[in-house]
CSV table of C-alpha atoms in Angstrom, one decimal:
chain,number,residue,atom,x,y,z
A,1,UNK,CA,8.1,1.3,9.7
A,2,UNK,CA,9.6,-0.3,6.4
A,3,UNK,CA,8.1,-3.6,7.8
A,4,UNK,CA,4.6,-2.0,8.9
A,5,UNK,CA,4.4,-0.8,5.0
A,6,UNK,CA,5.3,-4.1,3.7
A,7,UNK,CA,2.6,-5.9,5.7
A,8,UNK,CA,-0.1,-3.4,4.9
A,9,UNK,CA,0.6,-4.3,0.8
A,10,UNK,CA,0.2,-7.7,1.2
A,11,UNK,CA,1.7,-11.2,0.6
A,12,UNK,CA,4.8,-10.2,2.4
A,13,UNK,CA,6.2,-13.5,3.9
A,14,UNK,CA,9.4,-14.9,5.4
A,15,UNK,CA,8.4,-18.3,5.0
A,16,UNK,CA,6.8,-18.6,1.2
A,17,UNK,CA,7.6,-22.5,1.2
A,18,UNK,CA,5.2,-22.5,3.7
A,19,UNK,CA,2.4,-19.7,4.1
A,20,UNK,CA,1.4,-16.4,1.4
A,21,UNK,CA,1.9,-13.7,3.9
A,22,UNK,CA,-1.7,-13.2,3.0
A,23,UNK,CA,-3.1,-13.5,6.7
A,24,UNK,CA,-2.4,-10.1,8.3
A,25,UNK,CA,-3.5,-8.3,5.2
A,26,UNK,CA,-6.7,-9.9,5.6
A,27,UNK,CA,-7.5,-11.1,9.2
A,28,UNK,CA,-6.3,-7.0,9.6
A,29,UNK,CA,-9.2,-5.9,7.1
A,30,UNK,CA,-12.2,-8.7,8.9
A,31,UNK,CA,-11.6,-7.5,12.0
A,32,UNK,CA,-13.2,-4.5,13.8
A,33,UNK,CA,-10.2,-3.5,15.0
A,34,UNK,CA,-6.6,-4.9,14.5
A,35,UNK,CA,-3.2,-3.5,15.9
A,36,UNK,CA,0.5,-4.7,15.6
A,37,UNK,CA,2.5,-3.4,18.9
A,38,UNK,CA,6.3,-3.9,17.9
A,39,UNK,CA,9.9,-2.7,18.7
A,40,UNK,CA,8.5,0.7,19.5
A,41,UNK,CA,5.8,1.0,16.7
A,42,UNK,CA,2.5,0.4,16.7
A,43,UNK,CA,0.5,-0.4,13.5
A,44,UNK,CA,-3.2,-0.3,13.2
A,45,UNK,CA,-6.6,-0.7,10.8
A,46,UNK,CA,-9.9,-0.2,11.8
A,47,UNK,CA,-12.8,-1.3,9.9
A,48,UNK,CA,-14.5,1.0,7.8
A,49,UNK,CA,-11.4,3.9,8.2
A,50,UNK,CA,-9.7,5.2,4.7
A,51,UNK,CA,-6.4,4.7,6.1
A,52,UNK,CA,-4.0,2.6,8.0
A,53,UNK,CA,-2.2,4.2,11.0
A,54,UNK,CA,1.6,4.0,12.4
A,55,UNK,CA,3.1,5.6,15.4
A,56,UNK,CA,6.1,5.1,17.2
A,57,UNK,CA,6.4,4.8,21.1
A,58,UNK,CA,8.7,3.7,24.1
A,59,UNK,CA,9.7,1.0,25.7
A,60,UNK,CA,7.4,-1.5,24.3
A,61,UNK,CA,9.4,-4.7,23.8
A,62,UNK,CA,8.6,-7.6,21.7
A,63,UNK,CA,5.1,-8.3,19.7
A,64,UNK,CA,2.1,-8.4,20.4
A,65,UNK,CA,-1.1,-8.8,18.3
A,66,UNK,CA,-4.6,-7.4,19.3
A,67,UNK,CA,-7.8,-8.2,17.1
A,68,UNK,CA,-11.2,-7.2,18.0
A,69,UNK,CA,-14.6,-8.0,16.1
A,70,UNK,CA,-18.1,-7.8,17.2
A,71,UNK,CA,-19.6,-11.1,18.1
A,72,UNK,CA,-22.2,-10.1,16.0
A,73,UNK,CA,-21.0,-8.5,12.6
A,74,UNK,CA,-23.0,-9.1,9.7
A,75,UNK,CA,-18.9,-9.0,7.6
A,76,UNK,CA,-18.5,-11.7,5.4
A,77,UNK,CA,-15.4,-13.0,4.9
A,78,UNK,CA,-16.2,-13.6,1.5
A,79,UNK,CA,-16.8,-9.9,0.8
A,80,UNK,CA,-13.4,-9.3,2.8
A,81,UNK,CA,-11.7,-11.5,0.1
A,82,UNK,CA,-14.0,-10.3,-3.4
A,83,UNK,CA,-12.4,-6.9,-2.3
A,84,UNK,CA,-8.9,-7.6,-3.1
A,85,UNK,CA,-9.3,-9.5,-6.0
A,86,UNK,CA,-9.8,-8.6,-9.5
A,87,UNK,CA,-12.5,-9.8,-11.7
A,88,UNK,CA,-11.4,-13.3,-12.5
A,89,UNK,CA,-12.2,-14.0,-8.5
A,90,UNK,CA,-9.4,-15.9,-8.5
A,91,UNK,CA,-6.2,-14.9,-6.2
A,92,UNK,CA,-5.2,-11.5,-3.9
A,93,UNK,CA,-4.8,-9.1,-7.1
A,94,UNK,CA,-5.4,-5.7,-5.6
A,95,UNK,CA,-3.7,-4.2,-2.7
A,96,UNK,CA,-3.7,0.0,-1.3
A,97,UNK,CA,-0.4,1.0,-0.7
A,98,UNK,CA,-0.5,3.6,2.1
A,99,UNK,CA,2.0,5.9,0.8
A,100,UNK,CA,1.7,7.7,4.4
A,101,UNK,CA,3.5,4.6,6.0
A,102,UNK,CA,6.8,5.5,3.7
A,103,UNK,CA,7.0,9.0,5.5
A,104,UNK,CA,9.7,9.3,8.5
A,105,UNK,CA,9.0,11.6,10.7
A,106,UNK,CA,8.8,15.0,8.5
A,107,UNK,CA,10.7,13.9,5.5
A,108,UNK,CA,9.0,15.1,2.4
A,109,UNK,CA,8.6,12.1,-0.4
A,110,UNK,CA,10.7,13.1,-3.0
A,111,UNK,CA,13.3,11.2,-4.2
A,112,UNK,CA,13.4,8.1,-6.5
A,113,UNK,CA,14.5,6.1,-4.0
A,114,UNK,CA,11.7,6.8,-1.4
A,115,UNK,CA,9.3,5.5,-4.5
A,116,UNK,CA,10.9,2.3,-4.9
A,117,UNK,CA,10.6,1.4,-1.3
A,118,UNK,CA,6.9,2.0,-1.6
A,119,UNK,CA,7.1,0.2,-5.1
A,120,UNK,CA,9.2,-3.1,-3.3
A,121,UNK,CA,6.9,-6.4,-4.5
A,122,UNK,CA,3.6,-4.2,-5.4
A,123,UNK,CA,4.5,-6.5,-9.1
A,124,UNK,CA,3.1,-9.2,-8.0
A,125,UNK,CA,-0.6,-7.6,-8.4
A,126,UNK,CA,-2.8,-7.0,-10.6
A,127,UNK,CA,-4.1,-3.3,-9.7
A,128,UNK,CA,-2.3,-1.4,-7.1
A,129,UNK,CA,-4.1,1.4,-5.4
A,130,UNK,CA,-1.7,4.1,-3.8
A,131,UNK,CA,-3.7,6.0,-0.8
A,132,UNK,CA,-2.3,9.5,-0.4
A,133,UNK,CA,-3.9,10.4,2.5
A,134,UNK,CA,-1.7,12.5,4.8
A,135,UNK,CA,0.3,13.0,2.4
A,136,UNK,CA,1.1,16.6,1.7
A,137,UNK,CA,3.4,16.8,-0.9
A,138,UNK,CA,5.3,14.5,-3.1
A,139,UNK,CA,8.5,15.4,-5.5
A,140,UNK,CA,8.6,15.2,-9.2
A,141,UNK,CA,11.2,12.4,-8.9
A,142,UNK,CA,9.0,10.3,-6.7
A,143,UNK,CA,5.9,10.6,-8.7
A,144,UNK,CA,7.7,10.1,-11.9
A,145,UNK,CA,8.9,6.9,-10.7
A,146,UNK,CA,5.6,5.5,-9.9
A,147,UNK,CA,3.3,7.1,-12.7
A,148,UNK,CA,5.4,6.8,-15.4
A,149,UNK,CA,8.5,5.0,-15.2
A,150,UNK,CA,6.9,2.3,-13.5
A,151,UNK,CA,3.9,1.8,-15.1
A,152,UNK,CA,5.7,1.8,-18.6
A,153,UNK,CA,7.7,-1.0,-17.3
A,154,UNK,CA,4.8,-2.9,-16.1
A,155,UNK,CA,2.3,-2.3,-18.8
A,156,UNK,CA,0.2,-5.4,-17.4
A,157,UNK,CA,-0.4,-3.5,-13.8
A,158,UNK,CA,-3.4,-1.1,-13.2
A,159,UNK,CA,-2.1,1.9,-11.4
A,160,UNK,CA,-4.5,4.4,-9.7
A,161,UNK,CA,-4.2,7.2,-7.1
A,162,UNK,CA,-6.3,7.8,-4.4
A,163,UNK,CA,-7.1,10.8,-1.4
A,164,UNK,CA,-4.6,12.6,-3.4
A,165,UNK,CA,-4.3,16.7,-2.5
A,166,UNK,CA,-4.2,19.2,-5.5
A,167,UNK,CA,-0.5,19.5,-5.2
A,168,UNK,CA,0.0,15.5,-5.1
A,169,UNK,CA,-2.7,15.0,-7.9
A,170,UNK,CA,-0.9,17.8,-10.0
A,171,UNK,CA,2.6,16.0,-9.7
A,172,UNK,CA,0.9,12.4,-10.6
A,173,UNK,CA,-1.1,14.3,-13.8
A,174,UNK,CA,2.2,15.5,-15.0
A,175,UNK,CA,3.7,11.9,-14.9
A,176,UNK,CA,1.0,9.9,-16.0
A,177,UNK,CA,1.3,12.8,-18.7
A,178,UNK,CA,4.6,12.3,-19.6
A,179,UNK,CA,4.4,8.7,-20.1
A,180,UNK,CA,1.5,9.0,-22.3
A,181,UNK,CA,3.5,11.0,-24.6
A,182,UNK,CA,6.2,9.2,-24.8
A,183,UNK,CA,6.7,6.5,-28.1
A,184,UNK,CA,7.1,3.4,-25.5
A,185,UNK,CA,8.8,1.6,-28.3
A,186,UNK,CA,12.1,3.9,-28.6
A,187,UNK,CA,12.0,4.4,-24.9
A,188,UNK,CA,14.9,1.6,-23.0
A,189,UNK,CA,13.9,1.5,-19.4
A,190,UNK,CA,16.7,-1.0,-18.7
């Protein structure tokens, strides 16, 4: 599940000597359909869905990769790409973090430490969108992370909320609030 998250940010690679880990975040976005079966999860993204989806099943051993697109889309890759990047056009800027992928099973997201799993390498871009869909709750630990403590250490990042429920939104105002009224210049972060 960790893994599934990591590849739905973005440039996650193995291998950055040789390749971006930019090519399932965007062959998964151009295709119609596009779903990772591996070691018992399965990992999918439909075009034109709000959300990515992850379920876990049985006895499915190794990989394997299924991509499906209509022989006669009107998609531009082009358009694929101008999504994700900022307004320079230059470079993969902007990912959606599917908070929802960082659940497991019916844990509740609350703790600091659940935040900076779904924080790992999101500093590497520009504006980072985190899609709380499915999500039904969120702790005040796990929001402040994000919203405040976060963003006051990376200044230079956009950071918006999306698909957030009343009781998620409510925990993100109060963080973003907090930040705000904090003097950032007697604040050490460190």
């Amino acid at each position: 599940r960790h893994a599934v998250l990591e590849l739905a940010k973005g440039k996650f690679t193995t291998d950055p000597a040789n390749h971006t880990g930019e090519g399932i975040f965007f062959s998964s976005r151009a295709c119609d359909d596009y779903a990772i079966f591996s070691g018992g999860v399965y990992f999918s993204h439909e075009f034109g869905k709000k959300e990515d989806w992850i379920l876990e099943t049985d006895g499915l051993r190794g990989t394997t990769v299924i991509m499906k697109l209509n022989n006669h889309t009107s998609r531009k890759l082009k358009k694929v790409f101008d999504e994700y990047a900022t307004v320079d056009g230059f470079g993969f800027n902007k990912t959606v973090v599917p908070v929802k992928l960082a659940q497991y099973g019916d844990d509740l997201l609350v703790s600091r430490s659940q935040a900076k799993r779904v924080l790992n390498r999101v500093d590497r871009f520009k504006t980072v969108i985190f899609d709380f869909t499915g999500v039904d709750s969120v702790g005040q630990a796990f929001a402040d992370e994000i919203f405040r403590v976060f963003a006051i250490r990376h200044p230079d990042i956009e950071i918006l909320d999306i698909r957030a429920n009343k009781e998620v939104s409510n925990m993100i105002s109060r963080a973003k609030v907090a930040a705000k009224s904090l003097d950032v210049g007697q604040v050490n972060l460190s």
